[in-house]
Short mmCIF file of C-alpha atoms (C1' of nucleotides) in Angstrom, two decimals:
data_model
loop_
_atom_site.label_atom_id
_atom_site.label_comp_id
_atom_site.label_asym_id
_atom_site.label_seq_id
_atom_site.Cartn_x
_atom_site.Cartn_y
_atom_site.Cartn_z
CA MET A 1 0.37 -0.53 0.02
CA SER A 2 2.27 2.12 0.96
CA GLU A 3 4.63 4.01 -1.64
CA GLN A 4 7.91 4.29 0.53
CA PRO A 5 10.87 2.19 -0.22
CA ASN A 6 10.67 -1.07 0.93
CA HIS A 7 10.97 -4.34 0.18
CA PHE A 8 8.27 -4.77 -2.37
CA SER A 9 9.65 -1.33 -4.50
CA LEU A 10 13.35 -3.33 -4.34
CA LEU A 11 12.39 -6.46 -5.55
CA ILE A 12 10.17 -4.44 -8.52
CA GLY A 13 13.15 -2.60 -9.40
CA GLN A 14 14.85 -5.56 -9.45
CA ILE A 15 12.73 -7.60 -11.36
CA TRP A 16 12.50 -4.32 -13.54
CA SER A 17 15.88 -3.57 -14.23
CA ALA A 18 16.64 -7.30 -15.08
CA TYR A 19 13.49 -8.03 -16.92
CA LYS A 20 12.91 -4.78 -19.00
CA LYS A 21 13.66 -6.78 -22.71
CA GLN A 22 10.59 -8.35 -21.93
CA PHE A 23 8.04 -5.75 -21.40
CA THR A 24 6.33 -3.85 -24.10
CA ARG A 25 5.48 -0.45 -23.71
CA ILE A 26 2.50 1.18 -24.68
CA GLU A 27 0.30 4.40 -24.21
CA VAL A 28 -2.43 5.05 -23.19
CA PRO A 29 -5.06 7.89 -22.13
CA ALA A 30 -6.81 8.81 -19.28
CA LYS A 31 -9.62 6.47 -18.27
CA THR A 32 -8.26 3.19 -20.20
CA ASP A 33 -9.19 0.12 -18.63
CA LEU A 34 -5.73 -2.17 -17.94
CA LEU A 35 -8.39 -4.83 -17.38
CA LYS A 36 -11.61 -5.56 -16.80
CA GLU A 37 -14.12 -6.83 -14.09
CA GLY A 38 -14.87 -10.35 -15.10
CA GLU A 39 -11.67 -11.00 -17.40
CA THR A 40 -8.91 -13.61 -16.26
CA ALA A 41 -5.78 -11.38 -15.62
CA GLN A 42 -3.40 -12.37 -18.37
CA LYS A 43 -1.07 -9.21 -18.15
CA MET A 44 1.45 -7.63 -15.12
CA PHE A 45 1.49 -4.03 -15.52
CA PHE A 46 4.64 -1.33 -14.98
CA ILE A 47 3.78 2.17 -14.59
CA GLU A 48 6.54 4.54 -16.27
CA THR A 49 4.68 7.52 -15.59
CA GLY A 50 1.05 8.39 -14.79
CA SER A 51 -1.48 6.85 -11.95
CA VAL A 52 -3.92 3.63 -11.85
CA ARG A 53 -6.21 2.66 -9.71
CA VAL A 54 -8.28 -0.28 -9.06
CA TRP A 55 -12.03 -0.45 -8.59
CA HIS A 56 -14.83 -2.61 -7.84
CA ASN A 57 -18.20 -2.47 -9.15
CA HIS A 58 -20.23 -2.49 -6.19
CA ASN A 59 -23.85 -2.51 -6.31
CA GLY A 60 -23.52 -0.55 -9.61
CA ARG A 61 -21.73 2.01 -7.13
CA ASP A 62 -17.52 2.81 -8.11
CA ILE A 63 -15.64 1.96 -5.02
CA THR A 64 -11.93 2.47 -5.87
CA CYS A 65 -9.95 0.19 -3.77
CA GLN A 66 -5.90 1.19 -4.88
CA PHE A 67 -3.98 3.75 -6.33
CA PHE A 68 -0.54 3.10 -8.72
CA PHE A 69 1.81 5.64 -9.47
CA GLU A 70 4.85 5.34 -11.19
CA ASN A 71 7.73 2.89 -10.94
CA ASN A 72 5.02 0.13 -9.20
CA MET A 73 3.42 -3.15 -10.95
CA VAL A 74 0.09 -3.67 -10.77
CA SER A 75 -2.14 -6.36 -11.62
CA SER A 76 -5.59 -7.92 -10.28
CA ILE A 77 -3.04 -10.24 -7.94
CA GLU A 78 -5.49 -12.74 -7.19
CA SER A 79 -6.80 -13.00 -10.72
CA PHE A 80 -3.22 -13.59 -11.80
CA LYS A 81 -2.21 -16.08 -9.29
CA LYS A 82 -5.39 -18.36 -9.35
CA ASP A 83 -6.78 -17.65 -13.29
CA ILE A 84 -9.87 -16.70 -11.95
CA VAL A 85 -11.55 -13.82 -13.05
CA SER A 86 -10.99 -10.47 -11.60
CA PRO A 87 -13.16 -9.06 -8.90
CA ILE A 88 -11.84 -5.60 -9.93
CA THR A 89 -11.00 -3.13 -12.70
CA ILE A 90 -7.67 -1.71 -13.32
CA GLN A 91 -8.31 1.67 -15.62
CA THR A 92 -6.07 4.50 -15.79
CA ILE A 93 -6.33 7.94 -14.14
CA GLU A 94 -4.09 10.40 -16.14
CA ALA A 95 -2.52 9.66 -19.16
CA CYS A 96 -0.26 6.80 -18.86
CA VAL A 97 3.13 5.01 -20.47
CA ILE A 98 2.95 1.68 -19.36
CA TRP A 99 5.21 -1.34 -19.78
CA TRP A 100 2.94 -4.86 -19.61
CA ILE A 101 4.46 -8.95 -19.61
CA ASP A 102 2.25 -11.63 -20.10
CA LYS A 103 1.59 -13.22 -17.56
CA ARG A 104 3.46 -16.79 -18.68
CA GLU A 105 6.71 -14.59 -18.50
CA MET A 106 6.10 -13.35 -15.67
CA LYS A 107 5.47 -16.85 -13.92
CA LYS A 108 8.65 -17.85 -15.55
CA ILE A 109 10.65 -14.77 -14.10
CA ILE A 110 8.85 -15.43 -10.71
CA GLU A 111 9.87 -19.06 -10.37
CA GLU A 112 13.68 -18.16 -11.86
CA MET A 113 13.76 -15.73 -8.85
CA LYS A 114 12.75 -18.20 -6.42
CA GLU A 115 16.63 -20.23 -7.21
CA VAL A 116 18.41 -17.10 -6.31
CA PRO A 117 18.71 -17.11 -2.44
CA GLN A 118 18.87 -13.27 -2.71
CA LEU A 119 16.06 -12.89 -4.79
CA ARG A 120 13.93 -15.75 -3.41
CA ASP A 121 14.54 -13.66 0.77
CA MET A 122 13.26 -10.52 -1.63
CA LEU A 123 10.25 -12.14 -2.56
CA VAL A 124 9.63 -13.79 0.97
CA ASP A 125 10.30 -10.35 2.47
CA ALA A 126 8.27 -8.50 -0.05
CA LEU A 127 5.37 -10.47 0.43
CA PHE A 128 5.32 -9.75 4.60
CA GLU A 129 5.65 -6.63 3.63
CA ARG A 130 2.60 -6.13 1.68
CA THR A 131 0.77 -8.39 4.52
CA PHE A 132 1.88 -5.88 6.92
CA ASP A 133 0.47 -2.49 4.48
CA TYR A 134 -2.58 -4.48 4.51
CA ILE A 135 -3.04 -5.10 7.61
CA LYS A 136 -2.34 -1.38 8.45
CA HIS A 137 -4.84 -0.38 6.05
CA PHE A 138 -7.66 -2.41 7.34
CA THR A 139 -6.90 -1.84 10.70
CA THR A 140 -7.36 1.96 9.79
CA TYR A 141 -10.74 1.31 9.36
CA ILE A 142 -11.47 -0.32 12.66
CA LEU A 143 -9.85 2.70 14.15
CA ASN A 144 -10.15 6.04 12.70
CA THR A 145 -12.99 8.08 11.15
CA PRO A 146 -12.93 9.17 8.09
CA GLU A 147 -11.77 12.63 9.21
CA GLN A 148 -8.54 10.96 10.64
CA ARG A 149 -8.22 8.65 7.47
CA TYR A 150 -8.06 11.67 5.83
CA LEU A 151 -5.23 13.27 7.87
CA GLN A 152 -3.26 10.18 7.59
CA VAL A 153 -3.67 10.23 3.70
CA LEU A 154 -2.56 14.19 3.46
CA ARG A 155 -0.14 12.99 5.64
CA ASP A 156 1.63 9.43 4.47
CA ARG A 157 0.65 10.41 0.31
CA PRO A 158 0.35 13.56 -0.15
CA GLU A 159 0.68 13.04 -3.80
CA LEU A 160 -2.67 11.19 -3.83
CA VAL A 161 -4.88 14.13 -2.17
CA GLN A 162 -2.59 16.36 -5.15
CA ARG A 163 -3.23 13.75 -8.38
CA ILE A 164 -6.07 12.22 -7.88
CA PRO A 165 -10.01 13.52 -8.22
CA GLN A 166 -11.36 13.70 -5.04
CA HIS A 167 -14.38 11.45 -5.43
CA TYR A 168 -12.19 8.28 -5.84
CA ILE A 169 -10.23 9.46 -2.69
CA ALA A 170 -13.51 9.67 -1.14
CA SER A 171 -14.47 6.29 -1.98
CA TYR A 172 -11.26 4.93 -1.28
CA LEU A 173 -11.83 6.63 2.66
CA GLY A 174 -15.03 4.22 2.83
CA ILE A 175 -17.12 7.49 2.38
CA THR A 176 -18.93 9.74 -0.19
CA SER A 177 -17.56 12.83 -1.86
CA VAL A 178 -20.22 14.79 0.26
CA HIS A 179 -18.43 13.90 2.97
CA LEU A 180 -14.59 14.57 1.85
CA SER A 181 -16.22 17.64 1.17
CA ARG A 182 -17.72 18.63 4.14
CA ILE A 183 -14.66 17.38 6.06
CA LYS A 184 -12.54 19.45 4.27
CA ASN A 185 -14.55 22.37 4.53
CA LYS A 186 -14.54 21.97 8.67
CA LEU A 187 -10.52 21.26 8.43
CA ALA A 188 -10.41 24.51 6.54
CA LYS A 189 -12.36 26.57 8.97
CA GLY A 190 -10.70 25.15 12.44
CA LYS A 191 -7.46 26.10 11.09
CA MET B 1 -7.58 -14.13 8.46
CA SER B 2 -10.14 -17.51 7.18
CA GLU B 3 -10.24 -20.64 9.32
CA GLN B 4 -10.64 -22.61 5.86
CA PRO B 5 -8.09 -25.04 4.68
CA ASN B 6 -6.00 -23.15 2.66
CA HIS B 7 -1.58 -22.91 2.25
CA PHE B 8 -1.42 -21.01 5.89
CA SER B 9 -2.87 -23.98 7.79
CA LEU B 10 -1.02 -26.50 5.92
CA LEU B 11 2.15 -24.83 6.87
CA ILE B 12 1.01 -24.35 10.05
CA GLY B 13 0.48 -28.25 10.16
CA GLN B 14 3.70 -29.10 8.73
CA ILE B 15 5.86 -26.99 11.58
CA TRP B 16 3.11 -28.67 13.95
CA SER B 17 4.33 -32.44 12.88
CA ALA B 18 8.16 -31.82 12.06
CA TYR B 19 8.74 -29.83 14.94
CA LYS B 20 6.17 -29.98 17.91
CA LYS B 21 9.32 -31.21 20.24
CA GLN B 22 10.77 -27.70 20.35
CA PHE B 23 7.54 -26.11 22.01
CA THR B 24 7.06 -25.82 25.25
CA ARG B 25 3.04 -26.52 26.46
CA ILE B 26 1.12 -24.26 28.84
CA GLU B 27 -2.30 -24.35 30.30
CA VAL B 28 -3.32 -20.76 30.90
CA PRO B 29 -7.16 -19.47 32.16
CA ALA B 30 -9.35 -17.39 30.07
CA LYS B 31 -7.81 -13.42 29.82
CA THR B 32 -4.66 -14.39 29.78
CA ASP B 33 -1.98 -12.03 28.15
CA LEU B 34 0.30 -13.99 26.08
CA LEU B 35 2.07 -10.96 24.87
CA LYS B 36 1.33 -7.28 25.75
CA GLU B 37 1.27 -4.35 23.71
CA GLY B 38 4.34 -2.35 24.02
CA GLU B 39 6.81 -5.70 24.43
CA THR B 40 9.01 -6.95 21.70
CA ALA B 41 7.26 -10.57 20.17
CA GLN B 42 10.06 -13.21 22.11
CA LYS B 43 7.34 -16.04 21.31
CA MET B 44 5.31 -17.78 18.73
CA PHE B 45 2.39 -19.24 20.01
CA PHE B 46 0.21 -22.76 18.87
CA ILE B 47 -3.23 -22.78 20.15
CA GLU B 48 -4.18 -26.42 21.14
CA THR B 49 -6.98 -26.11 22.47
CA GLY B 50 -9.28 -22.24 23.58
CA SER B 51 -9.32 -19.28 21.76
CA VAL B 52 -7.88 -16.23 21.67
CA ARG B 53 -7.49 -12.24 20.42
CA VAL B 54 -5.26 -9.95 19.41
CA TRP B 55 -6.18 -6.37 20.55
CA HIS B 56 -4.90 -2.73 20.77
CA ASN B 57 -5.71 -0.05 22.47
CA HIS B 58 -6.64 2.96 20.66
CA ASN B 59 -6.78 6.42 23.17
CA GLY B 60 -7.86 4.32 26.37
CA ARG B 61 -10.59 1.89 23.67
CA ASP B 62 -9.98 -2.01 23.61
CA ILE B 63 -10.27 -3.15 19.90
CA THR B 64 -10.31 -6.32 18.96
CA CYS B 65 -8.65 -6.84 15.40
CA GLN B 66 -8.59 -10.85 15.19
CA PHE B 67 -9.26 -14.30 16.56
CA PHE B 68 -7.46 -17.50 16.71
CA PHE B 69 -8.61 -20.54 17.37
CA GLU B 70 -7.38 -24.24 17.74
CA ASN B 71 -4.47 -25.62 15.12
CA ASN B 72 -3.82 -22.21 14.86
CA MET B 73 -0.82 -19.96 15.53
CA VAL B 74 -0.19 -16.63 16.86
CA SER B 75 2.65 -13.76 17.45
CA SER B 76 2.54 -9.98 16.85
CA ILE B 77 4.12 -11.04 13.63
CA GLU B 78 5.70 -7.66 12.55
CA SER B 79 7.22 -7.18 16.09
CA PHE B 80 8.72 -10.95 15.54
CA LYS B 81 9.91 -10.61 12.10
CA LYS B 82 11.79 -7.21 12.69
CA ASP B 83 12.31 -6.97 16.18
CA ILE B 84 10.01 -3.82 17.07
CA VAL B 85 7.51 -3.14 19.97
CA SER B 86 4.02 -4.82 19.57
CA PRO B 87 1.23 -2.71 18.89
CA ILE B 88 -1.20 -5.05 19.66
CA THR B 89 -1.68 -7.12 23.06
CA ILE B 90 -2.08 -10.87 22.38
CA GLN B 91 -5.12 -12.44 25.36
CA THR B 92 -6.90 -15.63 25.36
CA ILE B 93 -10.77 -15.39 25.74
CA GLU B 94 -11.11 -18.72 26.42
CA ALA B 95 -8.64 -21.42 28.86
CA CYS B 96 -6.34 -22.64 26.63
CA VAL B 97 -3.29 -24.63 26.10
CA ILE B 98 -0.88 -22.99 24.24
CA TRP B 99 2.63 -24.33 22.67
CA TRP B 100 4.98 -21.99 22.65
CA ILE B 101 8.63 -21.45 20.56
CA ASP B 102 11.21 -19.05 21.83
CA LYS B 103 11.53 -16.70 18.44
CA ARG B 104 15.45 -17.61 17.87
CA GLU B 105 14.30 -21.51 17.15
CA MET B 106 11.48 -20.58 15.21
CA LYS B 107 13.64 -18.06 12.60
CA LYS B 108 15.73 -21.52 12.06
CA ILE B 109 12.77 -23.77 11.51
CA ILE B 110 11.64 -21.00 9.02
CA GLU B 111 14.96 -20.54 7.48
CA GLU B 112 15.35 -24.53 7.00
CA MET B 113 12.39 -24.47 5.26
CA LYS B 114 13.40 -21.61 2.67
CA GLU B 115 15.97 -24.99 1.52
CA VAL B 116 13.29 -27.40 0.67
CA PRO B 117 11.65 -26.29 -2.13
CA GLN B 118 7.90 -28.16 -1.14
CA LEU B 119 8.36 -26.21 2.48
CA ARG B 120 9.70 -22.66 0.91
CA ASP B 121 6.73 -22.33 -2.17
CA MET B 122 4.40 -23.63 0.76
CA LEU B 123 6.03 -20.56 2.83
CA VAL B 124 5.46 -18.33 -0.03
CA ASP B 125 2.06 -19.29 -1.07
CA ALA B 126 1.04 -19.23 2.92
CA LEU B 127 2.40 -15.43 2.41
CA PHE B 128 -0.17 -14.75 -1.00
CA GLU B 129 -3.02 -16.36 0.70
CA ARG B 130 -2.34 -14.41 4.15
CA THR B 131 -2.06 -11.47 2.27
CA PHE B 132 -5.41 -11.94 -0.14
CA ASP B 133 -7.33 -12.50 3.35
CA TYR B 134 -6.47 -9.27 4.11
CA ILE B 135 -7.60 -7.93 1.13
CA LYS B 136 -10.77 -9.39 1.13
CA HIS B 137 -10.63 -8.43 4.74
CA PHE B 138 -10.29 -5.00 4.50
CA THR B 139 -12.56 -4.55 1.36
CA THR B 140 -15.55 -5.42 3.38
CA TYR B 141 -14.68 -1.52 5.32
CA ILE B 142 -15.55 0.23 2.11
CA LEU B 143 -17.67 -2.38 0.42
CA ASN B 144 -19.95 -3.20 3.22
CA THR B 145 -22.22 -1.46 6.15
CA PRO B 146 -21.78 -3.32 9.43
CA GLU B 147 -25.07 -5.12 9.65
CA GLN B 148 -23.62 -6.52 6.39
CA ARG B 149 -20.22 -7.76 8.26
CA TYR B 150 -22.16 -8.89 10.58
CA LEU B 151 -24.22 -11.40 8.66
CA GLN B 152 -21.16 -12.26 6.52
CA VAL B 153 -19.02 -13.53 9.92
CA LEU B 154 -22.75 -15.55 10.77
CA ARG B 155 -22.06 -17.17 7.65
CA ASP B 156 -18.16 -17.22 6.94
CA ARG B 157 -16.97 -17.78 10.47
CA PRO B 158 -20.14 -19.24 12.40
CA GLU B 159 -17.60 -20.63 15.78
CA LEU B 160 -17.10 -16.78 16.05
CA VAL B 161 -20.39 -15.76 17.08
CA GLN B 162 -21.40 -18.77 19.32
CA ARG B 163 -17.80 -18.95 20.94
CA ILE B 164 -17.12 -15.28 21.54
CA PRO B 165 -18.46 -12.19 23.47
CA GLN B 166 -20.40 -10.10 21.61
CA HIS B 167 -18.53 -6.70 22.42
CA TYR B 168 -15.72 -8.43 21.09
CA ILE B 169 -17.15 -9.22 17.88
CA ALA B 170 -18.58 -5.39 17.86
CA SER B 171 -15.05 -3.80 18.13
CA TYR B 172 -13.57 -6.45 15.51
CA LEU B 173 -17.17 -5.45 12.97
CA GLY B 174 -15.85 -1.45 14.10
CA ILE B 175 -19.14 -0.83 16.16
CA THR B 176 -20.26 -0.34 19.44
CA SER B 177 -21.87 -3.00 21.45
CA VAL B 178 -24.70 -1.26 20.93
CA HIS B 179 -25.25 -0.95 17.83
CA LEU B 180 -24.29 -4.62 17.53
CA SER B 181 -27.43 -5.48 19.97
CA ARG B 182 -29.63 -2.87 17.70
CA ILE B 183 -28.45 -5.00 14.53
CA LYS B 184 -29.73 -8.41 16.21
CA ASN B 185 -32.76 -7.13 17.61
CA LYS B 186 -33.78 -6.53 14.17
CA LEU B 187 -32.63 -9.43 12.05
CA ALA B 188 -34.57 -11.45 14.72
CA LYS B 189 -37.94 -8.93 14.14
CA GLY B 190 -36.93 -9.28 9.97
CA LYS B 191 -37.20 -13.27 10.72
"C1'" DG C 1 -27.57 -18.21 49.74
"C1'" DA C 2 -25.58 -13.93 48.76
"C1'" DC C 3 -22.63 -10.61 46.24
"C1'" DC C 4 -20.33 -9.22 41.83
"C1'" DG C 5 -18.80 -8.84 38.33
"C1'" DA C 6 -19.35 -9.70 33.42
"C1'" DC C 7 -22.39 -9.86 29.39
"C1'" DG C 8 -26.62 -8.02 26.94
"C1'" DA C 9 -30.76 -5.71 26.23
"C1'" DT C 10 -33.21 -1.42 25.51
"C1'" DA C 11 -34.52 3.63 25.80
"C1'" DA C 12 -33.18 8.33 24.97
"C1'" DC C 13 -30.75 12.24 23.13
"C1'" DA C 14 -26.59 13.35 19.91
"C1'" DT C 15 -23.53 13.43 16.35
"C1'" DT C 16 -21.60 11.40 12.22
"C1'" DT C 17 -22.83 10.14 7.79
"C1'" DG C 18 -25.56 9.59 3.22
"C1'" DT C 19 -29.02 10.88 -0.39
"C1'" DT C 20 -30.54 13.61 -3.40
"C1'" DA C 21 -30.39 18.11 -5.78
"C1'" DT C 22 -28.67 22.20 -7.73
"C1'" DC C 23 -24.48 25.10 -8.34
"C1'" DA C 24 -19.87 26.74 -10.43
"C1'" DA C 25 -16.20 25.87 -11.77
"C1'" DA C 26 -12.45 23.56 -13.86
"C1'" DT C 27 -11.79 20.41 -17.60
"C1'" DT C 28 -12.25 18.49 -22.51
"C1'" DA C 29 -13.60 17.72 -26.72
"C1'" DT C 30 -16.09 19.62 -30.86
"C1'" DA D 1 -14.59 29.73 -28.70
"C1'" DT D 2 -18.50 27.14 -27.56
"C1'" DA D 3 -20.64 23.44 -25.90
"C1'" DA D 4 -20.18 19.45 -22.79
"C1'" DT D 5 -18.65 16.61 -19.03
"C1'" DT D 6 -15.99 16.28 -14.73
"C1'" DT D 7 -15.45 17.75 -10.49
"C1'" DG D 8 -16.27 19.96 -6.08
"C1'" DA D 9 -19.07 22.93 -2.87
"C1'" DT D 10 -23.69 23.37 -0.38
"C1'" DA D 11 -28.30 23.04 1.79
"C1'" DA D 12 -32.18 20.03 3.20
"C1'" DC D 13 -33.55 16.61 4.91
"C1'" DA D 14 -32.75 11.12 6.18
"C1'" DA D 15 -30.48 7.24 7.83
"C1'" DA D 16 -27.17 5.56 10.45
"C1'" DT D 17 -24.02 5.07 14.18
"C1'" DG D 18 -22.56 6.45 19.05
"C1'" DT D 19 -22.96 7.89 23.94
"C1'" DT D 20 -24.61 7.66 27.86
"C1'" DA D 21 -27.40 5.32 31.40
"C1'" DT D 22 -30.43 1.88 33.48
"C1'" DC D 23 -31.64 -2.57 34.15
"C1'" DG D 24 -31.94 -8.05 34.41
"C1'" DT D 25 -29.16 -12.19 33.44
"C1'" DC D 26 -25.84 -15.07 34.28
"C1'" DG D 27 -21.46 -17.40 36.72
"C1'" DG D 28 -18.81 -17.51 39.52
"C1'" DT D 29 -16.67 -16.34 44.85
"C1'" DC D 30 -16.97 -16.34 49.54
#
DNA sequence: GACCGACGATAACATTTGTTATCAAATTAT
DNA sequence: ATAATTTGATAACAAATGTTATCGTCGGTC
């Protein structure tokens, strides 16, 4: 979840520098679906520039679950790993430069990595890291109010508030855009 | 998160059957702290019988984050792995039979496992599985109302509603016990 | 058996959050 | 440049959820 340098970004850097040739570069406009809900993930994407969101159609409501920026890889991870249909859509927010790789190629890379002790440890550590991030993320939904969650995002991921339309952030925070607007208004007055 | 058989429970079964001799058996009454918030985890616990919860003190409020039952291992995983102080308390709910293992021993086991391809894959798969579970869990906090989350728990983890005091479940669902009581009342009338 | 603490239900009231609608500003397409 | 679309603010009202307090039940303890 976090954008700080960690095992996950190290791992991506490693993959990216060693296997770049196996990726294909594309340029896509804003609001392009890289993977649609209901399809099975056949690719994994590396974002060179731009922003991407992962969202889920919940009873006709568009709920944003995650945001991704430069130098990150994104896929419907469970669909990718288990060959099941994706519960989520992956969509660009801004125009993007994306590099994609075929699922089979990527799985080969992962198998190769498992044979190299250093990379294998990096993989395991990265998975731990991801798990920690998710624990933290969902914990804030129990512990904190929407206002506190917004302040947390403001503090920990300011690029998000700067680059992402507010209604996506609202659904990411689990509230309506009307309510987020109220929170912002209240915070502005308080200052 | 889930209690269904998966890579994680297979992994635990594997560890448990192969390394049981290195664990120490203890019997503890209900409401025993196995690890206190602020301490650094020195042990990992295997639950033979009984139930355990993980909770966090949030501004004086007791917030339950997770429940564990028989045949599961529990630790403050981030504290365990990174030697940082634990943000959570691990406490028995019912009287338990617990087997604990020292952190150093457990880390040796994990290193040994990494050398055995089959176990190593199981470890990686288990971490993926955990990550998926967490994604699912925190997703429901964005997607679902407290009532829907309660119905989900009723359906997916009925043992939880049967064995765990209601106010723990309420804080696990992110609501007050008063509100959970209202939900139950409403559901009872609806039927 | 009496007492005590933990647990759960309920009521009355306060606060938070959602819903719907309208408008203005900003952005994009033609 | 103009029109269309997207985005964000706001208001009025409805629904959901929290807060505090009271009460009854149940299980253990002395």
